[in-house]
Coordinates of C-alpha atoms and ligand atoms in Angstrom, one line a residue:
X1 CA 6.5 -6.1 21.5
X2 CA 3.8 -7.1 18.9
X3 CA 4.5 -10.4 16.5
X4 CA 2.1 -11.3 13.6
X5 CA 2.2 -14.7 11.9
X6 CA 1.1 -15.2 8.4
X7 CA 0.5 -18.8 6.7
X8 CA 0.2 -19.3 3.3
X9 CA 2.5 -19.9 0.8
X10 CA 4.7 -17.9 0.0
X11 CA 6.7 -16.4 -2.4
X12 CA 8.8 -12.9 -3.0
X13 CA 11.8 -11.9 -5.3
X14 CA 15.8 -12.1 -4.6
X15 CA 16.3 -10.7 -7.7
X16 CA 15.3 -10.4 -11.7
X17 CA 13.9 -13.8 -13.3
X18 CA 17.1 -14.6 -16.2
X19 CA 14.1 -17.2 -17.7
X20 CA 11.7 -19.3 -17.0
X21 CA 13.2 -21.5 -15.0
X22 CA 15.1 -19.1 -12.7
X23 CA 14.7 -21.0 -9.7
X24 CA 17.6 -18.6 -7.9
X25 CA 15.8 -16.0 -8.7
X26 CA 12.8 -15.9 -6.1
X27 CA 11.9 -17.9 -2.9
X28 CA 9.1 -19.8 -3.0
X29 CA 8.0 -21.5 0.5
X30 CA 4.5 -23.8 0.2
X31 CA 4.4 -24.3 3.5
X32 CA 5.5 -20.9 4.5
X33 CA 5.2 -17.8 7.0
X34 CA 5.8 -14.3 7.4
X35 CA 6.4 -12.9 11.2
X36 CA 6.3 -9.2 11.8
X37 CA 7.6 -7.7 14.1
X38 CA 6.2 -4.4 15.4
X39 CA 5.4 -3.4 11.6
X40 CA 9.0 -5.1 10.0
X41 CA 9.6 -8.6 8.8
X42 CA 11.2 -9.8 11.7
X43 CA 11.4 -14.2 9.5
X44 CA 10.0 -15.6 6.1
X45 CA 10.4 -19.7 6.3
X46 CA 8.8 -22.1 6.2
X47 CA 5.9 -22.2 9.7
X48 CA 7.3 -25.4 11.4
X49 CA 10.2 -23.3 11.8
X50 CA 8.8 -19.8 12.8
X51 CA 5.7 -21.2 14.9
X52 CA 8.6 -23.1 16.8
X53 CA 10.9 -19.1 16.6
X54 CA 7.6 -17.1 17.7
X55 CA 6.6 -16.6 21.3
X56 CA 3.3 -18.1 22.5
X57 CA 1.5 -14.3 22.6
X58 CA 2.0 -14.2 18.8
X59 CA -0.8 -13.8 16.8
X60 CA -1.2 -16.3 14.2
X61 CA -3.4 -15.9 10.6
X62 CA -3.7 -18.5 8.7
X63 CA -3.8 -17.5 4.7
X64 CA -3.2 -21.0 3.5
X65 CA -3.9 -22.1 0.3
X66 CA -3.5 -17.6 -0.6
X67 CA -0.1 -16.5 -1.6
X68 CA 1.6 -14.8 0.6
X69 CA 4.1 -11.6 -1.7
X70 CA 4.9 -7.5 -1.2
X71 CA 2.9 -5.5 -1.0
X72 CA 2.5 -4.6 -5.2
X73 CA 4.4 -0.9 -6.3
X74 CA 2.8 1.1 -8.9
X75 CA 4.5 4.1 -10.5
X76 CA 3.2 6.6 -12.2
X77 CA -0.3 7.3 -11.8
X78 CA -2.3 10.6 -11.0
X79 CA -4.2 10.6 -8.1
X80 CA -6.8 13.9 -9.3
X81 CA -7.7 11.2 -12.7
X82 CA -9.5 9.0 -10.2
X83 CA -12.8 10.3 -11.4
X84 CA -11.9 10.5 -15.2
X85 CA -10.9 7.0 -15.3
X86 CA -12.6 5.8 -19.0
X87 CA -12.3 9.5 -20.3
X88 CA -13.7 8.2 -23.9
X89 CA -12.3 8.7 -27.3
X90 CA -9.5 11.5 -27.3
X91 CA -5.8 10.5 -28.2
X92 CA -3.4 12.1 -25.4
X93 CA -3.8 16.1 -26.0
X94 CA -7.4 15.9 -27.2
X95 CA -7.8 13.9 -23.6
X96 CA -5.8 16.3 -21.6
X97 CA -7.4 19.7 -22.8
X98 CA -11.4 17.7 -22.6
X99 CA -11.4 15.6 -19.4
X100 CA -8.3 15.8 -17.6
X101 CA -8.0 20.0 -17.1
X102 CA -11.9 20.4 -16.3
X103 CA -11.2 17.2 -13.7
X104 CA -8.3 18.4 -11.8
X105 CA -9.1 21.9 -11.7
X106 CA -12.1 20.8 -9.2
X107 CA -8.9 19.6 -6.8
X108 CA -8.5 23.7 -6.0
X109 CA -11.1 22.8 -3.5
X110 CA -9.5 21.1 -0.2
X111 CA -12.5 19.6 0.3
X112 CA -12.9 17.8 -3.0
X113 CA -8.6 16.8 -2.6
X114 CA -9.3 15.4 0.7
X115 CA -12.5 13.0 -0.6
X116 CA -11.3 11.8 -3.4
X117 CA -7.6 11.7 -1.6
X118 CA -9.0 9.2 0.5
X119 CA -11.1 6.9 -2.3
X120 CA -7.4 6.7 -4.2
X121 CA -5.8 5.4 -0.8
X122 CA -8.3 2.8 -0.5
X123 CA -8.4 1.8 -3.6
X124 CA -4.8 1.7 -4.6
X125 CA -5.2 -1.0 -1.3
X126 CA -8.4 -2.7 -2.5
X127 CA -5.4 -3.8 -5.4
X128 CA -2.5 -5.1 -3.1
X129 CA -1.0 -1.8 -3.6
X130 CA 1.2 -0.6 -0.9
X131 CA 3.4 2.1 -2.5
X132 CA 2.9 4.4 -5.5
X133 CA 4.6 7.6 -6.9
X134 CA 1.5 9.9 -8.1
X135 CA 1.1 13.3 -9.6
X136 CA -1.8 15.8 -7.9
X137 CA -2.7 18.6 -9.2
X138 CA -1.4 22.3 -9.2
X139 CA -2.7 23.1 -6.0
X140 CA -1.0 22.3 -2.8
X141 CA -3.5 22.1 -1.5
X142 CA -4.4 18.2 -3.7
X143 CA -1.1 17.8 -2.0
X144 CA -1.8 17.7 1.5
X145 CA -5.0 15.6 0.9
X146 CA -2.8 13.1 -0.7
X147 CA 0.3 13.0 2.1
X148 CA -2.0 13.0 4.8
X149 CA -4.3 10.6 3.5
X150 CA -1.1 7.8 2.8
X151 CA -0.2 9.0 6.8
X152 CA -3.7 8.1 7.8
X153 CA -2.7 5.0 7.1
X154 CA 1.1 4.3 7.5
X155 CA 1.7 3.7 3.5
X156 CA 5.4 4.9 2.0
X157 CA 4.0 6.8 -0.2
X158 CA 5.5 9.5 -3.3
X159 CA 4.2 12.6 -4.7
X160 CA 4.1 15.3 -5.3
X161 CA 2.6 19.0 -6.9
X162 CA 2.6 19.5 -10.8
X163 CA 4.1 22.4 -12.1
X164 CA 2.8 23.7 -15.2
X165 CA 2.6 27.5 -16.1
X166 CA 1.8 27.3 -19.8
X167 CA -0.6 25.4 -22.1
X168 CA -3.3 24.6 -19.7
X169 CA -6.1 26.4 -18.3
X170 CA -5.4 29.2 -15.8
X171 CA -7.2 27.8 -12.8
X172 CA -4.4 25.2 -12.9
X173 CA -1.1 27.9 -14.3
X174 CA 1.1 28.0 -12.1
X175 CA 4.6 30.2 -12.3
X176 CA 8.2 30.0 -12.8
X177 CA 8.3 31.8 -9.3
X178 CA 5.1 30.6 -7.6
X179 CA 5.6 26.4 -8.5
X180 CA 9.1 27.0 -7.2
X181 CA 8.2 28.6 -4.3
X182 CA 5.4 25.8 -3.1
X183 CA 7.4 22.8 -4.8
X184 CA 9.6 23.9 -2.0
X185 CA 6.9 24.1 1.0
X186 CA 5.6 21.1 0.4
X187 CA 8.9 19.3 0.2
X188 CA 10.1 21.4 4.0
X189 CA 5.8 20.0 5.0
X190 CA 6.2 16.1 3.5
X191 CA 9.5 14.9 2.6
X192 CA 10.8 12.3 5.2
X193 CA 7.9 12.9 7.1
X194 CA 6.5 9.4 8.4
X195 CA 6.9 7.4 5.1
X196 CA 6.7 10.4 2.3
X197 CA 8.8 11.0 0.0
X198 CA 8.7 14.0 -2.3
X199 CA 8.6 13.8 -6.5
X200 CA 9.4 17.2 -8.0
X201 CA 6.9 17.4 -11.3
X202 CA 7.4 19.3 -13.7
X203 CA 4.2 17.6 -15.6
X204 CA 5.8 17.6 -19.1
X205 CA 7.9 19.9 -21.2
X206 CA 4.7 21.3 -23.1
X207 CA 3.4 22.4 -20.4
X208 CA 6.6 24.4 -18.2
X209 CA 7.7 26.8 -20.4
X210 CA 11.8 27.1 -20.5
X211 CA 11.6 29.6 -17.6
X212 CA 10.3 26.9 -15.5
X213 CA 12.4 24.7 -17.0
X214 CA 15.1 26.5 -15.1
X215 CA 13.5 26.3 -11.6
X216 CA 12.4 22.7 -11.5
X217 CA 16.7 22.6 -12.2
X218 CA 17.6 24.6 -9.4
X219 CA 14.7 22.2 -7.1
X220 CA 16.7 19.3 -8.7
X221 CA 19.9 20.4 -7.4
X222 CA 18.5 22.1 -3.7
X223 CA 16.7 18.3 -3.0
X224 CA 19.3 15.6 -4.3
X225 CA 17.2 13.6 -1.6
X226 CA 13.9 13.5 -4.0
X227 CA 12.6 12.0 -7.0
X228 CA 12.0 13.2 -10.2
X229 CA 9.1 12.6 -12.1
X230 CA 7.6 13.9 -16.2
X231 CA 6.2 12.1 -19.2
X232 CA 8.2 11.4 -22.2
X233 CA 7.9 10.1 -25.2
X234 CA 3.8 8.9 -24.9
X235 CA 2.6 9.9 -28.1
X236 CA 3.5 11.1 -31.6
X237 CA 1.6 14.6 -31.7
X238 CA 3.1 15.7 -28.1
X239 CA 6.6 14.4 -29.0
X240 CA 5.9 17.4 -32.6
X241 CA 4.9 19.8 -30.3
X242 CA 7.5 19.2 -27.2
X243 CA 10.1 19.8 -29.5
X244 CA 8.9 22.1 -31.6
X245 CA 9.0 24.2 -28.1
X246 CA 12.1 23.7 -27.7
X247 CA 13.8 23.7 -31.0
X248 CA 17.2 23.4 -29.8
X249 CA 17.9 20.2 -28.3
X250 CA 18.3 17.2 -30.5
X251 CA 15.2 15.9 -29.7
X252 CA 12.5 15.3 -26.6
X253 CA 14.9 13.6 -24.5
X254 CA 17.6 16.2 -24.7
X255 CA 15.3 18.8 -23.3
X256 CA 15.2 17.2 -19.9
X257 CA 19.1 16.8 -20.1
X258 CA 19.3 19.9 -21.3
X259 CA 17.6 21.6 -17.6
X260 CA 20.0 18.6 -15.9
X261 CA 16.6 16.3 -14.7
X262 CA 17.6 13.2 -15.6
X263 CA 19.3 10.7 -13.2
X264 CA 18.7 8.2 -11.2
X265 CA 16.0 9.5 -9.0
X266 CA 13.9 10.4 -12.5
X267 CA 10.8 8.4 -13.3
X268 CA 10.0 9.1 -16.6
X269 CA 6.5 8.5 -18.1
X270 CA 5.8 6.4 -21.6
X271 CA 9.1 6.6 -23.3
X272 CA 7.6 5.4 -26.6
X273 CA 8.9 6.6 -29.1
X274 CA 12.1 7.4 -28.3
X275 CA 15.7 6.6 -30.8
X276 CA 18.8 4.4 -29.7
X277 CA 20.1 7.6 -28.6
X278 CA 17.8 8.6 -26.4
X279 CA 17.6 5.4 -24.7
X280 CA 21.8 5.2 -24.4
X281 CA 21.3 8.2 -22.7
X282 CA 18.8 7.3 -20.5
X283 CA 21.0 4.2 -19.4
X284 CA 23.9 6.3 -18.8
X285 CA 21.9 9.0 -16.2
X286 CA 20.2 5.6 -14.9
X287 CA 17.2 7.9 -15.1
X288 CA 13.9 4.8 -15.5
X289 CA 11.4 4.5 -18.3
X290 CA 7.7 3.7 -16.6
X291 CA 6.1 1.2 -19.0
X292 CA 2.1 2.0 -18.7
X293 CA 1.0 -0.4 -20.7
X294 CA -3.2 0.0 -19.6
X295 CA -2.8 3.8 -20.6
X296 CA -0.7 2.8 -23.8
X297 CA -3.2 1.1 -24.9
X298 CA -6.7 3.3 -23.8
X299 CA -5.4 6.4 -25.2
X300 CA -3.7 4.8 -28.7
X301 CA -1.0 6.1 -28.2
X302 CA 1.8 3.1 -29.0
X303 CA 4.2 0.4 -27.8
X304 CA 7.0 0.0 -25.3
X305 CA 9.9 -2.1 -26.7
X306 CA 11.1 -3.2 -23.5
X307 CA 13.0 -5.4 -25.4
X308 CA 15.2 -2.7 -26.7
X309 CA 15.7 -0.9 -23.1
X310 CA 17.1 -4.0 -22.5
X311 CA 19.4 -4.5 -24.5
X312 CA 20.9 -0.8 -24.6
X313 CA 20.9 -1.3 -20.7
X314 CA 18.1 1.3 -19.6
X315 CA 16.3 0.8 -16.4
X316 CA 12.6 1.0 -16.2
X317 CA 9.5 0.2 -14.2
X318 CA 5.7 -0.2 -14.7
X319 CA 3.0 1.4 -13.6
X320 CA -1.2 1.6 -14.4
X321 CA -1.3 5.8 -15.2
X322 CA -4.5 6.2 -13.8
X323 CA -6.7 8.5 -15.6
X324 CA -4.7 7.5 -18.8
X325 CA -4.4 3.9 -17.4
X326 CA -8.1 2.1 -17.1
X327 CA -7.4 -0.1 -13.5
X328 CA -5.9 0.3 -10.5
X329 CA -5.0 -3.3 -10.1
X330 CA -1.4 -4.3 -11.6
X331 CA -2.2 -7.6 -12.8
X332 CA -3.8 -6.4 -14.8
X333 CA -1.8 -4.2 -15.3
X334 CA 0.9 -6.5 -16.3
X335 CA -2.1 -8.6 -18.6
X336 CA -1.6 -5.7 -20.8
X337 CA 2.1 -5.8 -20.4
X338 CA 1.3 -9.1 -21.7
X339 CA 0.1 -8.8 -24.4
X340 CA 1.4 -5.0 -25.6
X341 CA 5.1 -7.3 -25.8
X342 CA 3.7 -10.7 -27.1
X343 CA 2.9 -8.4 -30.0
X344 CA 6.2 -6.7 -30.3
X345 CA 7.1 -10.7 -30.3
X346 CA 8.9 -10.6 -26.9
X347 CA 7.8 -12.9 -23.6
X348 CA 6.7 -11.8 -20.0
X349 CA 7.3 -14.7 -18.3
X350 CA 4.7 -14.9 -14.7
X351 CA 8.2 -14.5 -12.4
X352 CA 9.0 -11.6 -14.0
X353 CA 5.8 -10.4 -14.0
X354 CA 5.4 -10.5 -10.6
X355 CA 9.0 -9.9 -9.9
X356 CA 8.3 -6.3 -12.2
X357 CA 5.1 -5.5 -9.6
X358 CA 7.3 -5.8 -6.6
X359 CA 10.9 -5.6 -6.3
X360 CA 11.9 -4.6 -9.6
X361 CA 9.8 -1.5 -8.9
X362 CA 11.1 -1.5 -5.6
X363 CA 15.0 -1.0 -7.1
X364 CA 13.5 1.2 -10.4
X365 CA 12.6 3.5 -6.6
X366 CA 15.7 2.5 -4.6
X367 CA 13.9 1.4 -2.0
X368 CA 14.8 -2.5 -1.8
X369 CA 15.9 -1.9 1.4
X370 CA 12.8 -1.6 2.7
X371 CA 9.5 -2.8 -0.1
X372 CA 8.9 -5.2 -2.7
X373 CA 10.3 -7.6 -0.7
X374 CA 10.5 -10.1 2.4
X375 CA 13.1 -9.9 3.8
X376 CA 14.6 -10.0 7.3
X377 CA 14.1 -5.9 8.1
X378 CA 11.7 -5.1 5.4
X379 CA 8.7 -3.3 6.0
X380 CA 6.1 -5.6 6.5
X381 CA 4.1 -4.4 3.4
X382 CA 2.2 -7.6 2.0
X383 CA -0.8 -8.8 -0.6
X384 CA -2.3 -11.7 -0.2
X385 CA -3.4 -13.5 -3.6
X386 CA -6.4 -16.3 -4.4
X387 CA -5.9 -17.6 -7.5
X388 CA -9.7 -19.1 -7.4
X389 CA -11.1 -15.4 -6.5
X390 CA -13.6 -16.0 -9.2
X391 CA -15.5 -18.7 -10.9
X392 CA -14.2 -18.8 -14.0
X393 CA -10.4 -18.5 -12.4
X394 CA -11.8 -21.5 -9.4
X395 CA -12.7 -23.8 -13.1
X396 CA -8.8 -22.5 -14.7
X397 CA -7.5 -23.1 -11.6
X398 CA -8.7 -26.9 -11.9
X399 CA -6.4 -27.9 -14.7
X400 CA -3.2 -25.5 -12.9
X401 CA -0.4 -28.0 -12.2
X402 CA 2.8 -25.0 -11.3
X403 CA 3.3 -22.0 -9.4
X404 CA 4.1 -20.5 -12.8
X405 CA 1.2 -21.5 -14.2
X406 CA -1.1 -20.5 -11.0
X407 CA 0.6 -16.6 -11.2
X408 CA 0.0 -16.3 -14.2
X409 CA -4.0 -17.2 -14.4
X410 CA -4.2 -14.9 -11.4
X411 CA -2.4 -11.6 -13.8
X412 CA -4.4 -13.3 -16.4
X413 CA -7.7 -13.3 -14.9
X414 CA -6.9 -11.7 -11.6
X415 CA -8.2 -8.3 -10.1
X416 CA -8.9 -6.8 -7.5
X417 CA -11.0 -9.4 -6.3
X418 CA -8.1 -12.2 -6.1
X419 CA -6.8 -9.5 -3.5
X420 CA -7.8 -11.3 -0.3
X421 CA -6.2 -9.2 2.2
X422 CA -3.5 -6.2 2.5
X423 CA -1.4 -5.4 5.5
X424 CA 0.8 -1.8 5.6
X425 CA 4.0 -2.5 8.2
X426 CA 2.3 -5.3 9.7
X427 CA -1.6 -4.2 10.0
X428 CA -4.4 -5.5 8.2
X429 CA -6.1 -3.3 5.4
X430 CA -8.4 -4.5 3.1
X431 CA -11.1 -6.5 5.0
X432 CA -12.0 -3.0 6.8
X433 CA -12.2 -1.6 3.8
X434 CA -14.8 -3.9 2.6
X435 CA -16.8 -3.8 5.7
X436 CA -16.9 -0.1 5.1
X437 CA -17.1 1.0 1.5
X438 CA -19.1 3.9 0.5
X439 CA -18.7 6.0 4.0
X440 CA -16.7 8.9 4.2
X441 CA -17.7 12.2 1.2
X442 CA -19.8 12.6 -1.1
X443 CA -21.2 10.5 -3.6
X444 CA -24.3 10.8 -6.4
X445 CA -27.2 9.4 -6.4
X446 CA -27.9 7.8 -10.3
X447 CA -30.3 10.5 -10.5
X448 CA -28.4 13.0 -10.9
X449 CA -26.5 11.1 -13.7
X450 CA -27.5 12.5 -17.6
X451 CA -28.2 10.7 -19.3
X452 CA -27.9 11.7 -23.6
Ligands
GUN501 N1 1.2 13.9 -20.5 C1 1.5 14.6 -19.4 N2 -0.2 15.0 -18.7 C2 0.0 13.6 -18.6 C3 -1.0 12.6 -17.9 O1 -1.7 13.2 -17.1 N3 -1.4 11.6 -18.4 C4 -1.0 11.0 -19.6 N4 -0.8 9.8 -19.8 N5 0.0 11.9 -19.6 C5 0.2 13.0 -19.8
ZN502 ZN1 1.0 10.5 -16.3

């Protein structure tokens, strides 16, 4: 049996914090430790206790004074958009047509898909994210690349091929039948293999015909074990266009409801312009709305109204939505979430933020027994945070007196540099990345750039 004992300040959540003083919502050990046996958390507690429990051959890694938390979870992003982050000047539909539908065509090449998939996983890890839910491109090769890269790193990843059979360039369209057949084959190949989970992924109502939506219904009925993901009500022009394509639907949400796609495995990106009726339908079906702060600001989409979801009892999670989102960092994502809520008069406490990135997102995925908190039996996916990683943070931290304040500094000023180490199933990953950052795949030299 291999044993690893991580020493540091350990923080893990037990429940959603009700307010900033809700100390019952989390466990915090100032001189704490996580004992890992064969890739799983065996115990969490005081270092002095666990040092006695661990065998004499246990490897001890001292992360003091850093914070040890569960690995972050990102519940919505697009792996083929890794090189399209920061595409200038357009809102959703124009942005998709101008940049994204050009970029995603490159993923018909397995070589390209493999290169980007590797770099994508490494970028998640560099930012302390150990699990994520991603859209691949329409090409089955992109799904193979995605899950192979995750498997190589032993990461718990969820994903699937986008299905899209209209309103996209020919090179990105499947058909209702090929979308169904390819999805079936990919589920058979990947779902449940190692730590892989499949997500049935009709991109959104605009790029799927009623025939493809019908096939999505069949897929969801035949594979209740799989996740389902799509986009809902992100942008006003999108809402108008989607509802015009499905005139019999009461509203945008009703399009997906009509095809029986809603349910507790359904992740709906964005959910900004929903009526109370629509949010109530999400609540009744236990569907999850995915809040994507950096994307919603970058694409000029709108402001997610968290308090209305809470009031109506609907579930929600948080995500980067790279490449509409501008950062792989969940810390930077929560910094923008704070501002989006603040501008609406809503408050996001530091503890609520860290809950959302970890246990909250794990619960949204129904995976809280495996990831999102450090409890005996959980997979040892762990992030180690350094709140003094940048000079300005170090200076700011000299005035911090509470854990809440430190977490807020980390969220507001932190990024990948604040992630001192990340463990996937008990194996350290970040130190290796930093030693060999750019070894694989084609790079473009600055001389190749055409600067107008
Ligand atoms: N709606 C449909 N496809 C996409 C996408 O790739 N990104 C975002 N942000 N919204 C979408
Ligand atoms: Zn998206």
